[in-house]
Amino acid sequence: MKKIVHYINQFYGQFGGEEAAGMTPVKKEGPVGPGRSLNEALSGEGEITATIICGDNYFADNSDAALSEILKMIEAEKPDIFIAGPAFNAGRYGLACGNICDAVKAKLNIPVLTGLYPENPGVDMYKKTVYIIETPMTAAGMKDVIPKMASLAAKLLNGDEIGFPEEEGYIPQGFRVNVHTEKNGAERGVDMLIKKLRGEPFTTELPMPVFDRVAPAPALKDLKHARIALITSGGIVPQGNPDHIESANASRYGIYDITGLDSLSSDSFTSVHGGYDPVYAMDDPDRVVPLDAMREVEHEGVIGELYNHYYATVGNTTAVSNAKKYAEDIAQDMIKNHVQAAILTSN
Amino acid sequence: MKLTLNKFHVKDIQFSEKSSFSEGVLHISKAELAEYLLKDPNISSVDFDIARPGESTRIIPIKDVIQPRYKKSGTGQIFPGFVGDVETVGNGETNVLEECCVATSGKIVAFQEGIIDMSGPGAEFNSFSKMNILVPLIQPADGLDKHTHEATVRVAGLKTAAYMAKLSLECTPDGTETFEHESILEMGAKYPDLPKVVYVDMVQCQGLMHDTYVYGLNVKGILSTLIGPLEVLDGAIVSGNCAAPGHKNATIHHENNPIILDLLKHHGKDLCFVGVLLSNESAMLNEKMRAAYYTANLSQLLGADGMIASEEGGGNPETDLMLNCKFHEKKGIKTVLVTDEYCGRDGASQGLADVTPEADAVVTNGNGNQFVVLPKMDKIIGDIEAARVITGGNANSIGEDGTLSVEIAAIMGSCCEMGYEHMTTRLR
C-alpha cells in the first residue's frame, strides 16, 4: 500500500481554535479529522500513515523552524505522496499548506497536493509548483473537495497523466501547452465571431496577458562624466558567433570587447538575428550597434566615456522569462563596471 | 463572381522522361522543368527531389510552400503579376492539384526558413507532411544579392507550381467545388437581416524581405484596400515573406485561406461575408496607425457589424492586430482576432508583444516556443546544417545520433495565424 502523509492545522487536528494556534508540530499515526474521509475516498489507492498537526500562528511566526521540524517528520515516514489541507480561505493555514508542499516537493521529490480557495494568498505564491484543488470559501464544501483531492492524489500516486484544470479541479498553474483541436483555428474564429455577434457567451482562447511595467530611471544629471554602455537585442556579434546565441528565443547573451575600435566592421562583426533582413546590418553593423556615432560624441566630450564592452542578444520570438533573466545579469554586470547609463538598440 | 475549382487528387509524384499527369500520378521531367526555370539567369543550377507522406524524410530549409494551380478558363492566370499577367482573377475554372505542394529549397536565403518532416512527431505539426511534395533545390548565380535571391526563389516556386497544374488541363477532375460571391450591393439586398462581416487579412510588408505581393505588387505602403475572396483563392496574393517559418503565411495558406473558405461556407446562412480587407503590417508606428484607422474606416463604409482579423508574423505585428481590434470595436464593430503566441518553452511567459483590453475574443494557434526532439530521418532533402541558424534552431540542434531539437517555430506553418492547422493552447 502506498503511503501518504497528511498535514492539517490545530483546528482540524482537534486541538482547538485560536487558543491552540501557537502549538508546535506533532505527529499522529494514521488519519485525523478530514484525513479520515480522504482515506476513505482513496479506497485503497493509498493510505494515510501519519498526520502532522501544527498551530497556524506557530507556523506563521516561526516558518523556518517549523518547516524544518515538519520536513524531518515527513521524511521519516518515507511517504509516496504528501497532502496538505484543504485550507479553504484560511490565510495562515493556506500559506502553511503551500509552503510545506513546495518544500516537500523540492526536498523529497514526491508529488504534493493541497486544496485552497482561489483567493487564498497561498494560491498565487505556490500554484506554479503545487497542485492546488480549487475549494469553496469554507469547510461547508468539504464533502465536494475530498473526492477531487482523492482522485488527483490517486493519479499522482499511479503516475497517470494529469488532465487539464477543468477536468481535475486544480487551480491553473499558469503553463500554456499546445493541444490539437477538432476544428481548425479559422473555424473556431468564425464560430466565435458568430456567437459574439449574436450576443451569446463565448470563451476567448487567449485572455490578454498582463505586462510588467518598468518605470524609466531619472535622467542623468552629468552626461559629461558618465560611462555609457551599448546594449542590443539586434543580434550583432563577432564573426563566428562565439557564444552560439540563437537566432530566435535566445537563451543567452554575449559581452564583446570594443576597446580601441572606432566602428564595427563587417569583417569582424555580423548579425545572427533571425527576425529581420540582415543585409544592411551585415553590411555595416554600426547600423544596429552605433559604435561609430558613440565614438564621435565621446571625442566631442558630450559623454564621459563609452564602456569598453557591449552587450548583445537576439530579441526574436523571445520568451519574456529569458529576456528578464539576462537583463538582470546585464544590469548587475553594468553596476559592477560602473556604467551609469545604457543605450538599448533593437533592430 | 463565380469560381470553380477543378480538383485532382495527386496519389504520387514520379520523375519521368516526359512530364504528364495521368491516373493521379504526376510525372515530372527534371530536364524539362529545369530548362523552364533556368530561363532565369539568376539561377545557376536546379535539381529536384520528391517527398511522400509517411516517408522517413526531412526537408530543410524551406522558403515557401505553394499549391499547384492553373487556370483553365476565366480572366487572368494563376499568380497574376508573376506567372500570369496583371489581369484580375477569381472567376472561371481553375485546376487544383490536391494533396500536393511545392516546397522551395536550395541555398538558404535568410534565417526564416523551415522544416517539414514527412513522418514521426514533427509531421503532426503541419498538413504539408500529408502531401506529395516536389522540392526544387535552387542554387543562385554567383554573387547574387540576398534580395534578388529571395525574388528568384519566390518566382521559381510559383512557376514550378503552375507548370505542375498545367499538366492537368486535358484531364477530368476527381471533383469540383464552386464558389459564388455577389457584389456588395446585391448581397446587401439579398441578405438584409444577416450580420455583415469583413475579414481583415493582415499582410506583412515591411521591405527588408518581409513582403507580400498582390497582383505582383509589393503592398508595402498601400492604404488598406478591398479585395474579393475569390481573387485570393485564385492566387492573387503571393508570399515573399522571410518571417519565422512557424507563422509566416506561405503562398499555399493564401491560396487556401481557411478564414475565407469558412466565411464563404457561412455566407448567406448565418452571416453576410462582405469581403476581404488587406491591412499592411508596417514596421513604423505611424503607418501601423494609418493602416488600422483606414481598415476600420473601410469596414464602416461597407456597413460591417463584425470583423475577423488574422495576423502574420509576430512581435511588432501584434501592435497592428491590437490597433485593428481597438479601432473596429470603437466603431461598434465586433471583433475576433486570430494569432499565435510565444510564451516560452514552459508556457509561463506572456505570449504576445502587445495587448488591448478590447481583445476579448481571440483564437490562438499555439505556442511557437514548444521544444521538440525529432527523430533521425533516413533521408534529408536540402541541408540539415541550416537547422543551426534558422528561427527555432540553435548551434546544438543537430544531435550526434541524427535527432533534431528545435522549437516548433522552425516547423513550416506549425502555428499558422490564419488558423490553417488544428492546434491551440490550453492553460494548465
XYZ file of C-alpha atoms in Angstrom, chain B residues 46-187:
142
model
C 18.432 23.480 -60.110
C 17.743 19.909 -59.059
C 14.543 18.314 -57.788
C 13.555 15.796 -55.175
C 10.290 14.227 -54.038
C 8.977 13.693 -50.509
C 5.964 11.489 -49.844
C 3.687 11.152 -46.807
C 4.926 8.613 -44.266
C 8.486 8.515 -45.602
C 11.433 8.909 -43.266
C 12.272 12.213 -44.932
C 13.073 15.696 -43.649
C 13.091 18.760 -45.917
C 15.155 21.740 -44.730
C 15.470 24.715 -45.322
C 12.131 25.605 -46.945
C 11.366 29.148 -48.015
C 7.803 28.870 -49.356
C 5.116 26.224 -49.862
C 2.840 26.557 -52.882
C -0.145 24.547 -54.086
C -0.089 23.828 -57.840
C -2.949 25.629 -59.598
C -3.539 26.657 -63.187
C -6.468 28.458 -64.725
C -8.439 26.621 -67.371
C -10.831 29.483 -68.089
C -11.840 32.887 -66.844
C -9.831 36.076 -66.792
C -6.160 36.262 -65.963
C -3.862 33.412 -64.992
C -2.732 31.942 -61.675
C -0.270 34.032 -59.605
C -1.010 37.201 -61.568
C 1.965 39.512 -61.834
C 4.354 36.540 -61.744
C 3.066 33.632 -63.831
C 0.029 35.356 -65.313
C -0.003 38.992 -66.354
C -1.659 41.550 -64.070
C -5.256 40.959 -65.176
C -7.587 40.238 -62.255
C -8.511 36.650 -61.401
C -11.250 34.977 -59.342
C -13.658 33.666 -61.981
C -13.948 30.797 -64.430
C -12.309 27.432 -63.758
C -9.016 26.734 -62.042
C -7.338 23.335 -61.903
C -6.024 22.465 -58.451
C -3.658 19.637 -57.504
C -4.787 18.411 -54.089
C -2.622 16.579 -51.517
C 0.306 18.035 -53.400
C 2.602 21.029 -52.995
C 5.887 22.615 -53.981
C 8.388 23.366 -51.206
C 11.214 25.622 -52.386
C 14.663 24.807 -51.048
C 18.314 25.068 -52.009
C 20.805 27.607 -50.716
C 19.224 29.343 -47.739
C 18.013 32.914 -48.401
C 17.514 34.006 -44.796
C 17.281 32.542 -41.307
C 13.486 32.396 -41.539
C 13.229 29.110 -43.381
C 11.577 25.997 -42.102
C 11.351 22.244 -41.799
C 8.837 19.649 -42.990
C 9.064 16.118 -41.563
C 7.143 13.532 -43.599
C 6.681 11.150 -40.644
C 7.170 10.974 -36.879
C 6.163 13.559 -34.277
C 7.279 16.524 -36.420
C 4.741 15.515 -39.077
C 1.927 16.178 -36.592
C 2.587 19.924 -36.674
C 1.504 20.681 -40.238
C -0.677 19.454 -43.097
C 2.189 19.504 -45.587
C 3.507 16.194 -44.247
C 0.359 14.550 -45.654
C 1.046 15.826 -49.186
C 3.209 14.656 -52.074
C 5.885 17.327 -52.274
C 8.085 18.362 -55.162
C 11.186 20.144 -53.882
C 13.103 22.381 -56.295
C 16.652 22.819 -54.947
C 17.602 26.183 -56.348
C 21.190 27.389 -56.432
C 21.554 31.106 -57.122
C 24.054 32.572 -59.574
C 27.374 33.580 -58.022
C 27.365 36.879 -56.202
C 23.574 37.270 -56.276
C 22.494 39.718 -53.580
C 20.051 38.472 -50.953
C 17.064 40.481 -52.174
C 17.391 39.235 -55.745
C 17.991 35.730 -54.369
C 14.678 35.939 -52.481
C 12.804 37.096 -55.599
C 14.457 34.386 -57.693
C 13.412 31.537 -55.395
C 9.930 33.028 -54.922
C 9.247 33.185 -58.675
C 10.822 29.769 -59.367
C 8.430 28.221 -56.816
C 5.381 29.843 -58.414
C 6.488 28.790 -61.914
C 7.034 25.209 -60.727
C 3.565 25.069 -59.171
C 1.910 26.470 -62.302
C 3.909 24.081 -64.509
C 2.678 21.091 -62.488
C -1.008 22.064 -62.507
C -0.885 22.933 -66.214
C -0.233 19.220 -66.869
C -3.810 18.509 -65.721
C -5.502 20.792 -68.273
C -6.719 17.972 -70.509
C -7.702 15.668 -67.634
C -11.050 15.082 -65.934
C -11.151 16.294 -62.344
C -11.965 13.988 -59.414
C -14.362 16.612 -58.115
C -15.294 20.268 -58.348
C -16.143 22.987 -55.867
C -17.876 26.178 -56.944
C -17.843 29.433 -55.007
C -20.141 32.327 -55.717
C -19.858 35.781 -54.287
C -22.152 38.664 -55.202
C -21.375 42.341 -55.458
C -21.746 44.183 -52.169
C -24.973 45.946 -53.170
C -26.500 42.665 -54.334
C -25.678 40.809 -51.149
